[in-house]
Coordinates of C-alpha atoms and ligand atoms in Angstrom, one line a residue:
M23 CA 109.0 87.5 78.3
K24 CA 110.4 84.4 80.0
V25 CA 108.4 81.2 79.7
F26 CA 108.2 79.5 83.0
N27 CA 109.3 75.9 82.7
N28 CA 109.1 73.1 85.3
I29 CA 109.0 70.0 83.2
L30 CA 111.9 68.3 84.9
S31 CA 110.5 68.9 88.3
Q32 CA 107.2 67.5 87.2
K33 CA 108.9 64.3 86.0
A34 CA 110.9 64.0 89.2
F35 CA 107.8 64.4 91.3
A36 CA 106.0 61.6 89.3
E37 CA 109.0 59.3 89.8
A38 CA 109.3 60.2 93.5
N39 CA 105.6 59.4 94.0
R40 CA 106.3 55.8 92.9
Y41 CA 108.6 55.2 95.9
I42 CA 107.8 57.8 98.5
P43 CA 104.3 58.4 99.9
G44 CA 103.1 61.6 98.2
G45 CA 106.6 62.0 96.7
V46 CA 108.0 63.8 99.7
N47 CA 109.5 63.2 103.1
S48 CA 107.4 65.9 104.9
P49 CA 103.9 66.6 103.7
I50 CA 103.9 70.4 103.2
R51 CA 106.7 70.0 100.6
A52 CA 104.2 68.5 98.1
W53 CA 102.5 71.9 97.6
K54 CA 99.0 70.2 97.8
Q55 CA 97.7 73.3 99.4
L56 CA 98.8 75.3 96.3
G57 CA 97.2 72.9 93.9
A58 CA 100.6 72.7 92.1
S59 CA 103.4 70.2 91.9
P60 CA 106.5 71.2 93.8
F61 CA 109.8 72.2 92.3
F62 CA 112.7 69.9 92.9
V63 CA 115.8 71.6 94.2
Q64 CA 119.2 71.4 92.4
K65 CA 121.2 73.6 94.8
A66 CA 121.1 76.7 96.9
N67 CA 123.5 79.6 97.7
D68 CA 123.2 82.8 99.8
A69 CA 119.6 84.0 99.3
F70 CA 118.9 81.9 96.3
L71 CA 117.6 78.5 95.4
W72 CA 117.8 76.8 91.9
D73 CA 115.4 74.1 90.8
I74 CA 116.3 71.3 88.5
D75 CA 114.8 73.1 85.5
G76 CA 117.3 75.9 86.0
N77 CA 114.9 78.5 87.5
K78 CA 116.5 80.7 90.2
Y79 CA 114.5 81.9 93.1
T80 CA 115.0 84.4 95.9
D81 CA 114.3 82.1 98.9
Y82 CA 112.2 83.3 101.8
C83 CA 111.5 79.8 103.1
L84 CA 115.1 79.1 103.9
S85 CA 114.5 75.5 104.8
W86 CA 111.7 76.6 107.1
G87 CA 113.8 79.2 108.8
V88 CA 117.0 77.2 109.3
F89 CA 119.3 79.5 107.3
I90 CA 119.4 82.8 109.1
L91 CA 122.9 83.3 107.6
G92 CA 121.7 82.3 104.1
H93 CA 122.5 79.0 102.3
R94 CA 126.1 77.7 102.4
N95 CA 127.6 80.4 104.7
P96 CA 131.4 80.0 104.0
K97 CA 132.3 79.9 107.7
V98 CA 129.8 77.2 108.5
I99 CA 130.8 75.2 105.4
K100 CA 134.5 75.5 106.4
R101 CA 133.9 74.2 109.9
V102 CA 131.7 71.3 108.6
K103 CA 134.5 70.3 106.2
H104 CA 137.0 70.4 109.0
A105 CA 134.7 68.3 111.2
L106 CA 134.1 65.7 108.4
K107 CA 137.8 64.9 108.5
K108 CA 137.6 63.8 112.1
G109 CA 134.6 61.5 111.7
T110 CA 130.8 61.7 111.4
S111 CA 129.6 60.0 114.6
F112 CA 131.2 58.5 117.6
G113 CA 128.4 57.5 120.0
A114 CA 130.6 59.0 122.8
P115 CA 130.9 62.5 124.1
T116 CA 133.0 65.2 122.4
Q117 CA 134.2 68.6 123.8
E118 CA 132.3 70.3 120.9
E119 CA 129.0 69.3 122.5
T120 CA 130.0 71.1 125.7
E121 CA 131.0 74.2 123.6
L122 CA 127.6 74.4 122.0
A123 CA 125.8 73.7 125.2
R124 CA 127.8 76.4 127.0
L125 CA 127.1 78.9 124.2
I126 CA 123.4 78.2 124.5
C127 CA 123.4 78.5 128.3
N128 CA 125.4 81.8 128.1
R129 CA 123.1 83.4 125.6
I130 CA 119.7 82.3 127.1
P131 CA 119.5 83.2 130.8
S132 CA 116.6 80.8 131.5
I133 CA 118.7 77.8 130.3
E134 CA 121.1 76.6 133.0
K135 CA 121.5 73.1 131.4
V136 CA 120.6 71.8 128.0
R137 CA 120.3 68.4 126.3
L138 CA 120.9 68.1 122.6
V139 CA 118.6 65.9 120.5
N140 CA 118.0 65.3 116.8
S141 CA 114.8 67.3 116.1
G142 CA 112.4 69.9 117.5
T143 CA 109.8 67.1 117.8
E144 CA 112.1 65.2 120.2
A145 CA 113.0 68.3 122.2
V146 CA 109.3 68.9 122.8
M147 CA 108.6 65.3 123.7
T148 CA 111.3 65.5 126.4
A149 CA 110.2 68.9 127.7
I150 CA 106.7 67.5 128.2
R151 CA 108.0 64.4 130.0
L152 CA 110.1 66.5 132.2
A153 CA 107.2 68.9 133.1
R154 CA 105.0 65.9 134.0
A155 CA 107.7 64.3 136.1
Y156 CA 108.6 67.6 137.9
T157 CA 105.0 68.6 138.7
G158 CA 103.5 65.2 139.1
K159 CA 100.6 66.4 137.0
N160 CA 99.4 65.3 133.5
I161 CA 97.5 68.0 131.6
I162 CA 99.3 70.0 128.9
V163 CA 97.8 73.2 127.7
K164 CA 98.7 74.2 124.2
F165 CA 97.2 76.7 121.7
D166 CA 95.3 76.2 118.4
G167 CA 97.7 76.7 115.5
C168 CA 100.9 76.4 117.5
Y169 CA 102.9 73.4 116.2
H170 CA 105.1 71.5 118.5
G171 CA 106.3 68.6 116.2
H172 CA 104.5 65.4 115.3
S173 CA 104.5 63.4 118.5
D174 CA 101.2 61.8 119.4
A175 CA 100.3 63.8 122.5
L176 CA 100.8 67.2 120.8
L177 CA 98.9 66.6 117.5
V178 CA 95.8 68.0 118.9
N179 CA 93.6 70.4 117.2
A180 CA 91.0 71.3 119.7
G181 CA 89.5 74.3 118.1
S182 CA 86.4 73.1 119.9
G183 CA 87.2 75.3 122.9
V184 CA 86.8 74.6 126.6
G185 CA 84.8 71.7 127.9
S186 CA 84.7 69.6 124.8
L187 CA 87.0 66.5 124.5
P188 CA 90.3 66.9 122.8
Q189 CA 90.5 65.4 119.3
A190 CA 93.7 64.3 117.6
S191 CA 94.4 66.0 114.2
S192 CA 95.8 62.7 112.8
K193 CA 94.5 59.2 112.4
G194 CA 96.4 56.6 114.3
I195 CA 96.4 58.4 117.7
P196 CA 94.2 56.8 120.4
D197 CA 91.8 59.2 122.2
D198 CA 93.5 58.1 125.4
T199 CA 96.8 59.5 124.2
V200 CA 95.4 63.0 123.8
R201 CA 93.2 62.9 126.8
H202 CA 95.6 65.1 128.7
T203 CA 96.2 67.6 126.0
I204 CA 94.0 70.7 125.9
S205 CA 94.2 73.2 123.0
L206 CA 92.9 76.7 123.4
P207 CA 92.7 79.7 121.1
F208 CA 95.8 81.9 121.1
N209 CA 95.5 85.5 122.3
D210 CA 92.2 84.6 124.2
V211 CA 92.6 85.6 127.9
D212 CA 89.0 84.6 128.8
Q213 CA 89.2 81.0 127.6
I214 CA 92.5 80.2 129.3
T215 CA 91.3 81.9 132.5
H216 CA 88.1 79.9 132.4
F217 CA 89.9 76.6 131.8
F218 CA 92.3 77.1 134.7
E219 CA 89.4 77.9 137.0
Q220 CA 88.0 74.5 136.2
Q221 CA 91.1 72.3 135.9
G222 CA 94.1 74.5 136.7
Q223 CA 95.3 72.3 139.6
N224 CA 95.9 69.4 137.1
V225 CA 98.0 71.3 134.6
A226 CA 101.6 70.2 134.3
A227 CA 102.6 72.8 131.7
I228 CA 101.5 75.4 129.3
I229 CA 103.4 75.1 126.0
L230 CA 103.4 77.9 123.5
E231 CA 105.3 79.6 120.7
I232 CA 105.6 83.0 122.2
V233 CA 105.4 84.5 118.8
P234 CA 103.7 81.8 116.8
G235 CA 105.2 81.0 113.4
N236 CA 103.2 78.0 112.5
M237 CA 99.9 79.7 111.7
G238 CA 101.8 82.4 109.9
V239 CA 103.4 85.0 112.2
I240 CA 101.0 86.0 114.9
I241 CA 101.8 88.8 117.4
P242 CA 101.1 87.9 121.0
Q243 CA 98.9 90.4 122.9
S244 CA 100.7 91.5 126.1
N245 CA 97.7 90.8 128.4
F246 CA 97.6 87.3 127.0
L247 CA 101.3 86.7 127.8
E248 CA 100.8 88.3 131.2
R249 CA 97.9 86.0 132.0
I250 CA 99.8 82.9 131.1
Q251 CA 102.6 84.1 133.4
Q252 CA 100.1 84.7 136.2
L253 CA 98.3 81.4 135.9
S254 CA 101.5 79.4 135.9
E255 CA 102.5 81.0 139.2
Q256 CA 99.1 80.7 140.8
Y257 CA 98.6 77.0 139.7
K258 CA 102.3 76.0 139.9
C259 CA 102.5 74.7 136.4
L260 CA 105.5 75.0 134.2
I261 CA 105.9 77.2 131.1
I262 CA 107.5 75.6 128.1
A263 CA 108.6 78.1 125.5
D264 CA 108.8 76.3 122.1
E265 CA 111.4 78.5 120.5
V266 CA 112.3 76.0 117.7
I267 CA 111.7 78.8 115.2
T268 CA 112.3 81.9 117.3
G269 CA 115.4 80.8 119.2
F270 CA 118.4 82.9 118.0
R271 CA 116.1 84.7 115.5
H272 CA 115.7 87.8 117.6
R273 CA 118.1 90.7 118.3
L274 CA 117.9 89.7 122.0
V275 CA 118.4 86.0 121.0
T276 CA 115.0 84.5 121.8
A277 CA 111.3 85.6 121.9
Q278 CA 111.3 85.1 125.7
Q279 CA 114.1 87.7 126.0
E280 CA 112.5 90.0 123.5
Y281 CA 109.2 89.9 125.3
A282 CA 110.6 89.6 128.9
F283 CA 108.6 86.4 129.3
K284 CA 109.6 84.0 132.1
T285 CA 109.9 80.4 131.2
D286 CA 110.9 77.1 132.9
L287 CA 111.8 75.0 129.9
T288 CA 112.8 76.0 126.4
T289 CA 113.0 74.0 123.2
L290 CA 115.2 74.9 120.3
G291 CA 115.9 73.5 116.8
K292 CA 116.2 74.8 113.2
I293 CA 118.8 77.6 113.4
I294 CA 121.0 75.9 116.1
G295 CA 121.9 73.0 113.8
G296 CA 123.2 75.2 111.0
G297 CA 121.4 73.1 108.3
F298 CA 121.8 69.7 110.0
P299 CA 119.2 67.7 112.1
I300 CA 119.1 69.0 115.7
G301 CA 116.9 69.9 118.6
A302 CA 117.6 71.0 122.2
V303 CA 115.7 71.2 125.4
G304 CA 117.0 73.3 128.2
G305 CA 115.9 75.1 131.4
R306 CA 116.4 75.3 135.1
K307 CA 119.0 73.0 136.6
E308 CA 116.6 71.3 139.1
I309 CA 114.3 70.3 136.3
M310 CA 117.0 69.3 133.7
D311 CA 118.7 67.2 136.3
L312 CA 115.7 64.9 136.4
L313 CA 117.0 63.5 133.1
A314 CA 118.8 60.1 133.0
P315 CA 121.5 59.3 133.9
V316 CA 121.1 61.7 136.9
G317 CA 117.4 61.4 137.4
P318 CA 114.4 59.1 136.6
V319 CA 113.2 60.7 133.3
Y320 CA 114.5 58.7 130.4
Q321 CA 115.7 60.2 127.1
A322 CA 118.3 59.0 124.6
G323 CA 119.5 59.1 121.0
T324 CA 121.9 57.1 118.8
L325 CA 123.0 60.2 116.9
S326 CA 122.3 62.9 119.5
G327 CA 125.1 65.4 119.7
N328 CA 126.1 64.4 116.2
P329 CA 129.5 66.1 115.5
I330 CA 128.5 67.5 112.1
A331 CA 125.3 69.1 113.4
I332 CA 127.1 70.4 116.5
N333 CA 129.9 72.0 114.5
A334 CA 127.6 73.6 111.9
G335 CA 125.4 74.8 114.8
F336 CA 128.4 76.2 116.7
A337 CA 129.7 78.1 113.7
T338 CA 126.2 79.5 113.1
L339 CA 125.6 80.6 116.7
S340 CA 129.2 82.1 116.9
L341 CA 128.5 84.2 113.9
L342 CA 125.2 85.3 115.3
A343 CA 127.0 86.4 118.5
Q344 CA 129.0 89.0 116.5
P345 CA 127.3 92.4 116.8
R346 CA 128.2 93.4 113.2
I347 CA 126.6 90.3 111.7
L348 CA 123.6 90.5 114.0
K349 CA 123.1 94.2 113.1
K350 CA 123.2 93.4 109.3
I351 CA 120.6 90.7 109.6
H352 CA 118.2 92.8 111.6
D353 CA 118.9 95.8 109.4
N354 CA 117.8 93.7 106.4
A355 CA 114.7 92.5 108.2
A356 CA 113.8 96.1 109.4
Y357 CA 114.3 97.5 105.9
F358 CA 112.0 94.9 104.4
S359 CA 109.4 95.3 107.2
K360 CA 109.3 99.0 106.9
N361 CA 108.6 98.9 103.2
M362 CA 106.2 96.0 103.4
S363 CA 104.2 97.9 106.1
L364 CA 103.8 100.8 103.6
L365 CA 102.5 98.4 101.0
A366 CA 100.2 96.8 103.5
D367 CA 98.7 100.3 104.3
K368 CA 98.4 101.2 100.6
Y369 CA 96.8 98.0 99.5
Q370 CA 94.9 97.0 102.7
F371 CA 96.4 93.7 103.5
R372 CA 98.1 92.6 106.8
F373 CA 101.8 92.3 107.3
H374 CA 103.2 90.8 110.5
S375 CA 106.9 90.6 111.4
S376 CA 109.0 89.7 114.5
G377 CA 112.7 89.4 114.5
T378 CA 113.6 88.0 111.0
M379 CA 110.3 86.3 110.4
F380 CA 107.3 87.6 108.6
S381 CA 103.9 86.9 107.1
I382 CA 101.8 88.4 104.4
F383 CA 98.0 87.9 105.1
L384 CA 95.9 88.7 102.1
T385 CA 93.0 90.2 104.1
P386 CA 92.1 93.6 105.3
E387 CA 90.8 92.1 108.6
K388 CA 92.7 91.8 111.8
V389 CA 94.6 88.5 112.1
E390 CA 95.2 87.3 115.7
N391 CA 94.7 83.6 115.9
F392 CA 94.4 80.3 114.0
L393 CA 90.8 80.9 113.1
S394 CA 91.4 84.3 111.5
V395 CA 94.2 82.8 109.4
A396 CA 92.0 79.8 108.4
Q397 CA 89.4 82.3 107.1
I398 CA 91.8 83.9 104.5
S399 CA 91.1 82.7 100.9
D400 CA 93.3 79.7 100.0
N401 CA 92.8 80.4 96.3
L402 CA 94.0 84.0 96.6
F403 CA 97.1 82.8 98.5
A404 CA 97.8 80.1 95.8
D405 CA 97.4 82.6 93.1
F406 CA 99.7 85.1 94.8
H407 CA 102.3 82.4 95.5
H408 CA 102.2 81.2 91.9
Q409 CA 102.5 84.6 90.4
L410 CA 105.5 85.5 92.6
R411 CA 107.1 82.1 91.8
D412 CA 106.8 83.1 88.1
L413 CA 108.8 86.2 89.0
N414 CA 111.4 84.1 90.8
V415 CA 110.4 84.9 94.3
Y416 CA 109.8 81.8 96.5
L417 CA 107.7 82.4 99.6
A418 CA 106.9 79.5 102.1
P419 CA 104.2 77.5 100.2
S420 CA 101.3 77.9 102.7
K421 CA 99.5 80.8 104.4
F422 CA 100.2 78.9 107.7
E423 CA 104.0 79.0 107.3
A424 CA 106.2 81.9 108.2
N425 CA 108.8 83.5 105.8
F426 CA 112.3 84.5 106.7
I427 CA 115.0 87.1 106.0
S428 CA 118.7 86.2 106.2
L429 CA 122.1 87.8 106.4
A430 CA 122.3 87.2 102.6
H431 CA 119.0 89.1 101.8
N432 CA 120.7 92.5 101.2
Q433 CA 118.9 95.7 100.2
K434 CA 119.2 95.1 96.5
I435 CA 117.7 91.7 96.7
L436 CA 114.9 93.0 99.0
D437 CA 114.1 95.9 96.7
D438 CA 113.7 93.5 93.8
T439 CA 111.3 91.4 95.9
L440 CA 109.4 94.5 97.1
N441 CA 108.8 95.6 93.6
K442 CA 107.6 92.1 92.6
I443 CA 105.3 91.9 95.6
E444 CA 103.7 95.2 94.8
Y445 CA 103.3 94.2 91.2
T446 CA 101.7 90.9 92.2
I447 CA 99.5 92.4 94.9
K448 CA 98.1 94.9 92.4
K449 CA 97.4 92.1 89.9
V450 CA 96.1 89.5 92.3
Y451 CA 94.7 91.1 95.4
S452 CA 92.8 94.1 94.2
H453 CA 91.4 91.7 91.5
G454 CA 90.5 89.2 94.2
K455 CA 88.9 91.9 96.4
H456 CA 86.6 93.4 93.7
N457 CA 85.3 90.1 92.4
Ligands
PLP46 C1 109.7 73.0 113.4 C2 109.1 73.1 114.7 C3 109.0 72.0 115.5 C4 109.5 70.6 115.1 O1 110.8 70.5 114.8 P1 111.3 69.3 113.8 O2 112.8 69.5 113.8 O3 110.6 69.5 112.5 O4 110.9 68.1 114.5 C5 108.6 72.2 116.8 N1 108.1 73.4 117.3 C6 108.1 74.4 116.5 C7 107.7 75.8 117.0 C8 108.6 74.3 115.1 O5 108.5 75.4 114.4

């Protein structure tokens, strides 16, 4: 029996903590929620990740969903190497930016024009600014558990429901800044209807993840999506689809196409940078042309349209446009989902999947919004995650984070994981339930 060793990672974490707050450059990476210290990564390839202690993991986090082709896809790496020879930033336009923009516009019908930025956070900030400028209104309606980046106005965790004042979920954000942000429960038709009856005429936009991936994967109820659509028409507010996770993850490209959901603005990120920092905001021409230098809405970025990110993104999206590759990815995901659903039935837990993203919720109860995910045992999840890690399977390190399947996750790799998940569920979950 293998003895699990992470001594080098522990040392690296202690050293990192001397110079970096919490030892990490994004909080979730510290594994605080698992009550463990994180592994430090040595390298990654295809479906696998190696830590600096030499442990090899099958990776289902995939840099939070970025690597739909697996790590270090040879075609992406080749194009990046080629781009590196020409220079790494120019601060002036390149033809490659147009190529990537054209590809995005061609594949997502609601996007007539698109601006490329450096992160999903930036893309959402610009989408909000555009929506307010276009409608002349201020209120933004979001949903509890949907994450739209870390900008002040969107870090709101209402949870408190209609009527109560919005509260920021971070210190350092003035109440005034979130005064116009309202957060409502996802999948709750009554609450959003009620809110619009009171204040609908002041709403600039409803922003949502059509299939949320930031409270685990939650499946949208069709009457909920229909009501959003209806309210936006009735009250003339925009719909911003935050597809930073879901964009290019579905067989029909985006969640809005998969669910036939009409949107005005769309934000993208993650997959479209092929492993480099990127974001994008796109939508109808008349809204997008409000952006400077054409219109009065300001937005800019020193490294926006960065040639390395653009080339990696273009290579990734070009591969995803090939039917054979797309089929392979979705066959992988379907194979995994089919078998996980059988396990979920057998052991009475919840398995959600959409496109190539999935969540395992260790509860027999229905899971349909942030509150129901919050109620799932954290200890049980930590135990499950830890035991799987010991078996060299790395799931996203929080019950609120989605997992992902890539082109590189072939049937053999998935079978191995399925066996290990069943073994671990038997050990951890039935134990957890009966005690
Ligand atoms: C990741 C994410 C963001 C933020 O993107 P960053 O590139 O991390 O700034 C915004 N919205 C959604 C839905 C995301 O998943």
